[in-house]
Amino acid sequence: MRLEPGDEAPDFTLPDADGNLVSLSSLRGQQVVVYFYPAAMTPGCTKEACDFTASLPDFGKAGMTVLGISPDTPAKLQKFRDKEHLTFPLLSDPDRAVHEAYGAYGEKMNYGKKTMGVIRSTFVVGADGKIENAYYGVKATGHVDRLRKELGV
């Protein structure tokens, strides 16, 4: 199942890299960029996370919060954050329940083969808790720039 603009964003509460719980509902009233990535400390995921970090001042000026979600443990997320100097919350979804709720886990093509895995995806959740934009199967390189252009950030 894929989410579309206008759909209610599935709420979630997940631990961040320090084990603190972060809930989407606690951010109601502001726009939130929620992006799903396969694995911390891999080249593509590092590129995407660093691009989000570099763009945080612009997202912040636009009143937007950025959250990154992967199946990694909080301990691995902490190492990733510290190594790459990431400055936004990285959330742990080891059972991929939130990934599945957003349609960000499932069958995908990987080097010409069908596999099950994380589908690199980004969602813009409006202040009202509804999906404003849904991007599935994005490429790590260039995605943040494209997102900024489309959102006028």
JSON list of C-alpha atoms in Angstrom, two decimals:
[
{"chain": "A", "resi": 1, "resn": "MET", "atom": "CA", "xyz": [0.00, 0.00, 0.00]},
{"chain": "A", "resi": 2, "resn": "ARG", "atom": "CA", "xyz": [1.34, 3.41, -0.95]},
{"chain": "A", "resi": 3, "resn": "LEU", "atom": "CA", "xyz": [0.36, 6.67, 0.67]},
{"chain": "A", "resi": 4, "resn": "GLU", "atom": "CA", "xyz": [-0.94, 9.53, -1.43]},
{"chain": "A", "resi": 5, "resn": "PRO", "atom": "CA", "xyz": [-1.25, 13.27, -0.78]},
{"chain": "A", "resi": 6, "resn": "GLY", "atom": "CA", "xyz": [-4.28, 13.84, 1.44]},
{"chain": "A", "resi": 7, "resn": "ASP", "atom": "CA", "xyz": [-3.92, 10.53, 3.31]},
{"chain": "A", "resi": 8, "resn": "GLU", "atom": "CA", "xyz": [-3.55, 10.65, 7.08]},
{"chain": "A", "resi": 9, "resn": "ALA", "atom": "CA", "xyz": [0.12, 10.08, 7.95]},
{"chain": "A", "resi": 10, "resn": "PRO", "atom": "CA", "xyz": [0.45, 6.95, 10.10]},
{"chain": "A", "resi": 11, "resn": "ASP", "atom": "CA", "xyz": [1.50, 8.02, 13.58]},
{"chain": "A", "resi": 12, "resn": "PHE", "atom": "CA", "xyz": [4.53, 6.41, 15.16]},
{"chain": "A", "resi": 13, "resn": "THR", "atom": "CA", "xyz": [6.67, 6.51, 18.26]},
{"chain": "A", "resi": 14, "resn": "LEU", "atom": "CA", "xyz": [10.24, 5.29, 17.76]},
{"chain": "A", "resi": 15, "resn": "PRO", "atom": "CA", "xyz": [13.52, 5.53, 19.70]},
{"chain": "A", "resi": 16, "resn": "ASP", "atom": "CA", "xyz": [16.17, 7.92, 18.41]},
{"chain": "A", "resi": 17, "resn": "ALA", "atom": "CA", "xyz": [19.93, 7.32, 18.45]},
{"chain": "A", "resi": 18, "resn": "ASP", "atom": "CA", "xyz": [20.01, 8.10, 22.19]},
{"chain": "A", "resi": 19, "resn": "GLY", "atom": "CA", "xyz": [17.01, 5.91, 23.05]},
{"chain": "A", "resi": 20, "resn": "ASN", "atom": "CA", "xyz": [14.61, 8.86, 23.49]},
{"chain": "A", "resi": 21, "resn": "LEU", "atom": "CA", "xyz": [11.15, 8.28, 22.08]},
{"chain": "A", "resi": 22, "resn": "VAL", "atom": "CA", "xyz": [10.02, 10.53, 19.23]},
{"chain": "A", "resi": 23, "resn": "SER", "atom": "CA", "xyz": [6.37, 10.63, 18.11]},
{"chain": "A", "resi": 24, "resn": "LEU", "atom": "CA", "xyz": [5.11, 12.09, 14.88]},
{"chain": "A", "resi": 25, "resn": "SER", "atom": "CA", "xyz": [1.99, 13.31, 16.70]},
{"chain": "A", "resi": 26, "resn": "SER", "atom": "CA", "xyz": [4.16, 15.44, 19.03]},
{"chain": "A", "resi": 27, "resn": "LEU", "atom": "CA", "xyz": [5.22, 17.44, 15.96]},
{"chain": "A", "resi": 28, "resn": "ARG", "atom": "CA", "xyz": [1.65, 18.25, 14.90]},
{"chain": "A", "resi": 29, "resn": "GLY", "atom": "CA", "xyz": [1.35, 21.90, 13.93]},
{"chain": "A", "resi": 30, "resn": "GLN", "atom": "CA", "xyz": [4.51, 21.91, 11.80]},
{"chain": "A", "resi": 31, "resn": "GLN", "atom": "CA", "xyz": [5.58, 20.31, 8.55]},
{"chain": "A", "resi": 32, "resn": "VAL", "atom": "CA", "xyz": [7.73, 17.22, 8.95]},
{"chain": "A", "resi": 33, "resn": "VAL", "atom": "CA", "xyz": [9.95, 15.57, 6.34]},
{"chain": "A", "resi": 34, "resn": "VAL", "atom": "CA", "xyz": [10.05, 11.85, 7.12]},
{"chain": "A", "resi": 35, "resn": "TYR", "atom": "CA", "xyz": [12.53, 9.87, 5.07]},
{"chain": "A", "resi": 36, "resn": "PHE", "atom": "CA", "xyz": [13.23, 6.15, 5.07]},
{"chain": "A", "resi": 37, "resn": "TYR", "atom": "CA", "xyz": [16.65, 4.76, 4.21]},
{"chain": "A", "resi": 38, "resn": "PRO", "atom": "CA", "xyz": [17.99, 1.18, 4.10]},
{"chain": "A", "resi": 39, "resn": "ALA", "atom": "CA", "xyz": [21.07, 1.20, 6.34]},
{"chain": "A", "resi": 40, "resn": "ALA", "atom": "CA", "xyz": [23.26, 3.59, 8.29]},
{"chain": "A", "resi": 41, "resn": "MET", "atom": "CA", "xyz": [26.90, 3.95, 7.25]},
{"chain": "A", "resi": 42, "resn": "THR", "atom": "CA", "xyz": [26.41, 2.79, 3.66]},
{"chain": "A", "resi": 43, "resn": "PRO", "atom": "CA", "xyz": [27.53, 5.12, 0.84]},
{"chain": "A", "resi": 44, "resn": "GLY", "atom": "CA", "xyz": [24.09, 6.13, -0.48]},
{"chain": "A", "resi": 45, "resn": "CYS", "atom": "CA", "xyz": [22.53, 6.54, 2.93]},
{"chain": "A", "resi": 46, "resn": "THR", "atom": "CA", "xyz": [25.51, 8.57, 4.12]},
{"chain": "A", "resi": 47, "resn": "LYS", "atom": "CA", "xyz": [25.24, 10.87, 1.09]},
{"chain": "A", "resi": 48, "resn": "GLU", "atom": "CA", "xyz": [21.52, 11.40, 1.64]},
{"chain": "A", "resi": 49, "resn": "ALA", "atom": "CA", "xyz": [21.88, 12.00, 5.40]},
{"chain": "A", "resi": 50, "resn": "CYS", "atom": "CA", "xyz": [24.74, 14.48, 4.88]},
{"chain": "A", "resi": 51, "resn": "ASP", "atom": "CA", "xyz": [22.68, 16.30, 2.23]},
{"chain": "A", "resi": 52, "resn": "PHE", "atom": "CA", "xyz": [19.79, 16.63, 4.71]},
{"chain": "A", "resi": 53, "resn": "THR", "atom": "CA", "xyz": [22.19, 17.90, 7.39]},
{"chain": "A", "resi": 54, "resn": "ALA", "atom": "CA", "xyz": [23.65, 20.50, 5.01]},
{"chain": "A", "resi": 55, "resn": "SER", "atom": "CA", "xyz": [20.13, 21.64, 4.10]},
{"chain": "A", "resi": 56, "resn": "LEU", "atom": "CA", "xyz": [18.74, 21.74, 7.66]},
{"chain": "A", "resi": 57, "resn": "PRO", "atom": "CA", "xyz": [19.06, 25.54, 7.99]},
{"chain": "A", "resi": 58, "resn": "ASP", "atom": "CA", "xyz": [16.84, 25.98, 4.92]},
{"chain": "A", "resi": 59, "resn": "PHE", "atom": "CA", "xyz": [14.31, 23.39, 6.09]},
{"chain": "A", "resi": 60, "resn": "GLY", "atom": "CA", "xyz": [14.32, 25.07, 9.51]},
{"chain": "A", "resi": 61, "resn": "LYS", "atom": "CA", "xyz": [13.67, 28.52, 8.03]},
{"chain": "A", "resi": 62, "resn": "ALA", "atom": "CA", "xyz": [10.67, 26.99, 6.25]},
{"chain": "A", "resi": 63, "resn": "GLY", "atom": "CA", "xyz": [9.45, 25.63, 9.61]},
{"chain": "A", "resi": 64, "resn": "MET", "atom": "CA", "xyz": [10.12, 22.02, 8.70]},
{"chain": "A", "resi": 65, "resn": "THR", "atom": "CA", "xyz": [11.55, 19.25, 10.89]},
{"chain": "A", "resi": 66, "resn": "VAL", "atom": "CA", "xyz": [13.49, 16.35, 9.33]},
{"chain": "A", "resi": 67, "resn": "LEU", "atom": "CA", "xyz": [13.34, 12.78, 10.65]},
{"chain": "A", "resi": 68, "resn": "GLY", "atom": "CA", "xyz": [15.31, 9.85, 9.21]},
{"chain": "A", "resi": 69, "resn": "ILE", "atom": "CA", "xyz": [14.07, 6.28, 9.81]},
{"chain": "A", "resi": 70, "resn": "SER", "atom": "CA", "xyz": [15.91, 3.01, 9.21]},
{"chain": "A", "resi": 71, "resn": "PRO", "atom": "CA", "xyz": [15.81, -0.55, 10.60]},
{"chain": "A", "resi": 72, "resn": "ASP", "atom": "CA", "xyz": [19.14, 0.08, 12.38]},
{"chain": "A", "resi": 73, "resn": "THR", "atom": "CA", "xyz": [19.49, -0.17, 16.17]},
{"chain": "A", "resi": 74, "resn": "PRO", "atom": "CA", "xyz": [19.82, 3.03, 18.22]},
{"chain": "A", "resi": 75, "resn": "ALA", "atom": "CA", "xyz": [23.47, 2.13, 18.92]},
{"chain": "A", "resi": 76, "resn": "LYS", "atom": "CA", "xyz": [24.29, 1.95, 15.20]},
{"chain": "A", "resi": 77, "resn": "LEU", "atom": "CA", "xyz": [22.37, 5.19, 14.59]},
{"chain": "A", "resi": 78, "resn": "GLN", "atom": "CA", "xyz": [24.40, 6.87, 17.33]},
{"chain": "A", "resi": 79, "resn": "LYS", "atom": "CA", "xyz": [27.67, 5.81, 15.65]},
{"chain": "A", "resi": 80, "resn": "PHE", "atom": "CA", "xyz": [26.35, 7.00, 12.27]},
{"chain": "A", "resi": 81, "resn": "ARG", "atom": "CA", "xyz": [25.23, 10.35, 13.68]},
{"chain": "A", "resi": 82, "resn": "ASP", "atom": "CA", "xyz": [28.50, 10.96, 15.49]},
{"chain": "A", "resi": 83, "resn": "LYS", "atom": "CA", "xyz": [30.75, 9.82, 12.62]},
{"chain": "A", "resi": 84, "resn": "GLU", "atom": "CA", "xyz": [28.95, 11.96, 10.01]},
{"chain": "A", "resi": 85, "resn": "HIS", "atom": "CA", "xyz": [28.05, 14.88, 12.33]},
{"chain": "A", "resi": 86, "resn": "LEU", "atom": "CA", "xyz": [24.34, 14.52, 11.58]},
{"chain": "A", "resi": 87, "resn": "THR", "atom": "CA", "xyz": [22.16, 17.07, 13.34]},
{"chain": "A", "resi": 88, "resn": "PHE", "atom": "CA", "xyz": [18.61, 15.75, 12.98]},
{"chain": "A", "resi": 89, "resn": "PRO", "atom": "CA", "xyz": [16.88, 12.81, 14.68]},
{"chain": "A", "resi": 90, "resn": "LEU", "atom": "CA", "xyz": [17.60, 9.32, 13.33]},
{"chain": "A", "resi": 91, "resn": "LEU", "atom": "CA", "xyz": [14.90, 6.86, 14.41]},
{"chain": "A", "resi": 92, "resn": "SER", "atom": "CA", "xyz": [15.11, 3.09, 14.83]},
{"chain": "A", "resi": 93, "resn": "ASP", "atom": "CA", "xyz": [12.40, 0.84, 13.33]},
{"chain": "A", "resi": 94, "resn": "PRO", "atom": "CA", "xyz": [13.97, -2.64, 13.62]},
{"chain": "A", "resi": 95, "resn": "ASP", "atom": "CA", "xyz": [10.75, -4.58, 12.98]},
{"chain": "A", "resi": 96, "resn": "ARG", "atom": "CA", "xyz": [10.01, -2.28, 10.00]},
{"chain": "A", "resi": 97, "resn": "ALA", "atom": "CA", "xyz": [6.40, -1.74, 11.17]},
{"chain": "A", "resi": 98, "resn": "VAL", "atom": "CA", "xyz": [6.56, 2.00, 10.42]},
{"chain": "A", "resi": 99, "resn": "HIS", "atom": "CA", "xyz": [8.31, 1.32, 7.10]},
{"chain": "A", "resi": 100, "resn": "GLU", "atom": "CA", "xyz": [5.42, -0.99, 6.19]},
{"chain": "A", "resi": 101, "resn": "ALA", "atom": "CA", "xyz": [2.76, 1.51, 7.33]},
{"chain": "A", "resi": 102, "resn": "TYR", "atom": "CA", "xyz": [4.26, 4.05, 4.90]},
{"chain": "A", "resi": 103, "resn": "GLY", "atom": "CA", "xyz": [4.77, 1.56, 2.07]},
{"chain": "A", "resi": 104, "resn": "ALA", "atom": "CA", "xyz": [8.54, 1.99, 2.43]},
{"chain": "A", "resi": 105, "resn": "TYR", "atom": "CA", "xyz": [9.27, -1.72, 2.78]},
{"chain": "A", "resi": 106, "resn": "GLY", "atom": "CA", "xyz": [8.45, -4.37, 0.22]},
{"chain": "A", "resi": 107, "resn": "GLU", "atom": "CA", "xyz": [9.43, -5.84, -3.09]},
{"chain": "A", "resi": 108, "resn": "LYS", "atom": "CA", "xyz": [11.96, -3.84, -5.07]},
{"chain": "A", "resi": 109, "resn": "MET", "atom": "CA", "xyz": [14.49, -4.30, -7.83]},
{"chain": "A", "resi": 110, "resn": "ASN", "atom": "CA", "xyz": [18.11, -4.53, -6.69]},
{"chain": "A", "resi": 111, "resn": "TYR", "atom": "CA", "xyz": [20.72, -5.00, -9.43]},
{"chain": "A", "resi": 112, "resn": "GLY", "atom": "CA", "xyz": [18.08, -6.48, -11.71]},
{"chain": "A", "resi": 113, "resn": "LYS", "atom": "CA", "xyz": [16.71, -8.93, -9.12]},
{"chain": "A", "resi": 114, "resn": "LYS", "atom": "CA", "xyz": [13.47, -8.69, -7.17]},
{"chain": "A", "resi": 115, "resn": "THR", "atom": "CA", "xyz": [14.18, -8.56, -3.44]},
{"chain": "A", "resi": 116, "resn": "MET", "atom": "CA", "xyz": [12.40, -7.57, -0.25]},
{"chain": "A", "resi": 117, "resn": "GLY", "atom": "CA", "xyz": [13.82, -4.53, 1.45]},
{"chain": "A", "resi": 118, "resn": "VAL", "atom": "CA", "xyz": [13.58, -0.88, 2.39]},
{"chain": "A", "resi": 119, "resn": "ILE", "atom": "CA", "xyz": [12.28, 1.30, -0.45]},
{"chain": "A", "resi": 120, "resn": "ARG", "atom": "CA", "xyz": [14.11, 4.63, -0.14]},
{"chain": "A", "resi": 121, "resn": "SER", "atom": "CA", "xyz": [11.17, 7.01, 0.32]},
{"chain": "A", "resi": 122, "resn": "THR", "atom": "CA", "xyz": [10.41, 10.52, 1.57]},
{"chain": "A", "resi": 123, "resn": "PHE", "atom": "CA", "xyz": [7.17, 12.03, 2.84]},
{"chain": "A", "resi": 124, "resn": "VAL", "atom": "CA", "xyz": [6.21, 15.58, 3.68]},
{"chain": "A", "resi": 125, "resn": "VAL", "atom": "CA", "xyz": [3.64, 15.54, 6.46]},
{"chain": "A", "resi": 126, "resn": "GLY", "atom": "CA", "xyz": [1.62, 18.71, 6.81]},
{"chain": "A", "resi": 127, "resn": "ALA", "atom": "CA", "xyz": [0.87, 20.58, 10.02]},
{"chain": "A", "resi": 128, "resn": "ASP", "atom": "CA", "xyz": [-2.54, 18.87, 9.98]},
{"chain": "A", "resi": 129, "resn": "GLY", "atom": "CA", "xyz": [-0.98, 15.37, 9.98]},
{"chain": "A", "resi": 130, "resn": "LYS", "atom": "CA", "xyz": [-1.82, 14.62, 6.35]},
{"chain": "A", "resi": 131, "resn": "ILE", "atom": "CA", "xyz": [0.60, 13.56, 3.65]},
{"chain": "A", "resi": 132, "resn": "GLU", "atom": "CA", "xyz": [1.41, 16.53, 1.40]},
{"chain": "A", "resi": 133, "resn": "ASN", "atom": "CA", "xyz": [4.04, 14.82, -0.79]},
{"chain": "A", "resi": 134, "resn": "ALA", "atom": "CA", "xyz": [5.05, 11.16, -1.18]},
{"chain": "A", "resi": 135, "resn": "TYR", "atom": "CA", "xyz": [8.20, 10.12, -3.04]},
{"chain": "A", "resi": 136, "resn": "TYR", "atom": "CA", "xyz": [8.90, 6.40, -3.48]},
{"chain": "A", "resi": 137, "resn": "GLY", "atom": "CA", "xyz": [12.01, 4.74, -4.87]},
{"chain": "A", "resi": 138, "resn": "VAL", "atom": "CA", "xyz": [14.13, 7.89, -4.78]},
{"chain": "A", "resi": 139, "resn": "LYS", "atom": "CA", "xyz": [17.85, 7.96, -5.51]},
{"chain": "A", "resi": 140, "resn": "ALA", "atom": "CA", "xyz": [20.12, 8.98, -2.64]},
{"chain": "A", "resi": 141, "resn": "THR", "atom": "CA", "xyz": [22.20, 11.38, -4.72]},
{"chain": "A", "resi": 142, "resn": "GLY", "atom": "CA", "xyz": [20.36, 14.54, -5.72]},
{"chain": "A", "resi": 143, "resn": "HIS", "atom": "CA", "xyz": [17.15, 13.73, -3.88]},
{"chain": "A", "resi": 144, "resn": "VAL", "atom": "CA", "xyz": [17.48, 16.40, -1.20]},
{"chain": "A", "resi": 145, "resn": "ASP", "atom": "CA", "xyz": [18.20, 19.11, -3.81]},
{"chain": "A", "resi": 146, "resn": "ARG", "atom": "CA", "xyz": [15.17, 18.01, -5.84]},
{"chain": "A", "resi": 147, "resn": "LEU", "atom": "CA", "xyz": [13.03, 17.99, -2.70]},
{"chain": "A", "resi": 148, "resn": "ARG", "atom": "CA", "xyz": [14.18, 21.49, -1.75]},
{"chain": "A", "resi": 149, "resn": "LYS", "atom": "CA", "xyz": [13.35, 22.80, -5.23]},
{"chain": "A", "resi": 150, "resn": "GLU", "atom": "CA", "xyz": [9.90, 21.21, -5.26]},
{"chain": "A", "resi": 151, "resn": "LEU", "atom": "CA", "xyz": [9.10, 22.51, -1.77]},
{"chain": "A", "resi": 152, "resn": "GLY", "atom": "CA", "xyz": [10.62, 25.95, -2.38]},
{"chain": "A", "resi": 153, "resn": "VAL", "atom": "CA", "xyz": [12.99, 25.52, 0.58]}
]
